[in-house]
Amino acid sequence: RARFVAVDTPDVAAARALLAAVAPYVGGVKLGLEFFCAHGTAGIAAVMAGQALPLFLDLKLHDIPNTVAGAVKSLAPLAPSIL
């Protein structure tokens, strides 16, 4: 169960349905930049609500250190296991 599943859809309902179907068989969930841009932190929280799986928030952050620090600070409430 150490593998993460990539939930690569911009649709919240589809992401929740996919996660519900695979949650017993995977070790974590990856949500990426496309989903985050479409729904922001509220969308991430909606998909992860009720889930105990670790979250890999794959936002491709690579920028000026102060910009990255600010972005990471704003994402901290989501408690991703991997960022």
GROMACS .gro file of C-alpha atoms in nm:
model
   83
    1ARG     CA    1   0.000   0.000   0.000
    2ALA     CA    2   0.297   0.235  -0.031
    3ARG     CA    3   0.193   0.363  -0.375
    4PHE     CA    4   0.022   0.694  -0.433
    5VAL     CA    5  -0.260   0.726  -0.685
    6ALA     CA    6  -0.259   1.029  -0.915
    7VAL     CA    7  -0.603   1.186  -0.923
    8ASP     CA    8  -0.563   1.379  -1.247
    9THR     CA    9  -0.900   1.536  -1.307
   10PRO     CA   10  -1.016   1.896  -1.267
   11ASP     CA   11  -1.357   1.774  -1.143
   12VAL     CA   12  -1.419   1.758  -0.765
   13ALA     CA   13  -1.693   1.493  -0.784
   14ALA     CA   14  -1.486   1.271  -1.012
   15ALA     CA   15  -1.182   1.309  -0.784
   16ARG     CA   16  -1.386   1.215  -0.475
   17ALA     CA   17  -1.537   0.914  -0.654
   18LEU     CA   18  -1.199   0.791  -0.775
   19LEU     CA   19  -1.044   0.835  -0.433
   20ALA     CA   20  -1.332   0.650  -0.264
   21ALA     CA   21  -1.288   0.360  -0.507
   22VAL     CA   22  -0.912   0.322  -0.464
   23ALA     CA   23  -0.856   0.435  -0.104
   24PRO     CA   24  -0.848   0.082   0.042
   25TYR     CA   25  -0.578  -0.020  -0.205
   26VAL     CA   26  -0.333   0.273  -0.208
   27GLY     CA   27  -0.095   0.441   0.033
   28GLY     CA   28  -0.172   0.800  -0.060
   29VAL     CA   29  -0.323   1.042  -0.308
   30LYS     CA   30  -0.160   1.292  -0.544
   31LEU     CA   31  -0.347   1.603  -0.649
   32GLY     CA   32  -0.175   1.829  -0.896
   33LEU     CA   33  -0.153   2.176  -1.037
   34GLU     CA   34  -0.448   2.146  -1.276
   35PHE     CA   35  -0.685   2.051  -0.995
   36PHE     CA   36  -0.542   2.312  -0.760
   37CYS     CA   37  -0.576   2.590  -1.019
   38ALA     CA   38  -0.936   2.490  -1.084
   39HIS     CA   39  -1.045   2.463  -0.719
   40GLY     CA   40  -0.778   2.598  -0.485
   41THR     CA   41  -0.745   2.493  -0.124
   42ALA     CA   42  -1.121   2.447  -0.088
   43GLY     CA   43  -1.118   2.185  -0.363
   44ILE     CA   44  -0.826   2.001  -0.205
   45ALA     CA   45  -1.001   2.004   0.131
   46ALA     CA   46  -1.326   1.881  -0.028
   47VAL     CA   47  -1.154   1.585  -0.194
   48MET     CA   48  -0.957   1.493   0.118
   49ALA     CA   49  -1.247   1.532   0.363
   50GLY     CA   50  -1.286   1.213   0.562
   51GLN     CA   51  -0.972   1.058   0.414
   52ALA     CA   52  -0.685   0.940   0.631
   53LEU     CA   53  -0.452   0.890   0.334
   54PRO     CA   54  -0.140   1.103   0.300
   55LEU     CA   55  -0.165   1.384   0.046
   56PHE     CA   56   0.105   1.454  -0.214
   57LEU     CA   57   0.027   1.806  -0.331
   58ASP     CA   58   0.218   1.823  -0.660
   59LEU     CA   59   0.216   2.192  -0.749
   60LYS     CA   60   0.549   2.205  -0.932
   61LEU     CA   61   0.678   2.480  -0.702
   62HIS     CA   62   1.012   2.611  -0.821
   63ASP     CA   63   1.052   2.984  -0.794
   64ILE     CA   64   1.212   3.265  -0.597
   65PRO     CA   65   1.268   3.135  -0.242
   66ASN     CA   66   1.046   3.398  -0.078
   67THR     CA   67   0.765   3.322  -0.323
   68VAL     CA   68   0.791   2.950  -0.255
   69ALA     CA   69   0.800   3.013   0.122
   70GLY     CA   70   0.479   3.216   0.098
   71ALA     CA   71   0.310   2.951  -0.115
   72VAL     CA   72   0.411   2.672   0.122
   73LYS     CA   73   0.285   2.875   0.420
   74SER     CA   74  -0.054   2.917   0.252
   75LEU     CA   75  -0.069   2.542   0.182
   76ALA     CA   76   0.029   2.435   0.535
   77PRO     CA   77  -0.333   2.411   0.661
   78LEU     CA   78  -0.387   2.126   0.412
   79ALA     CA   79  -0.114   1.925   0.593
   80PRO     CA   80   0.023   1.752   0.282
   81SER     CA   81   0.252   1.460   0.360
   82ILE     CA   82   0.463   1.545   0.055
   83LEU     CA   83   0.485   1.882  -0.116
   0.00000   0.00000   0.00000
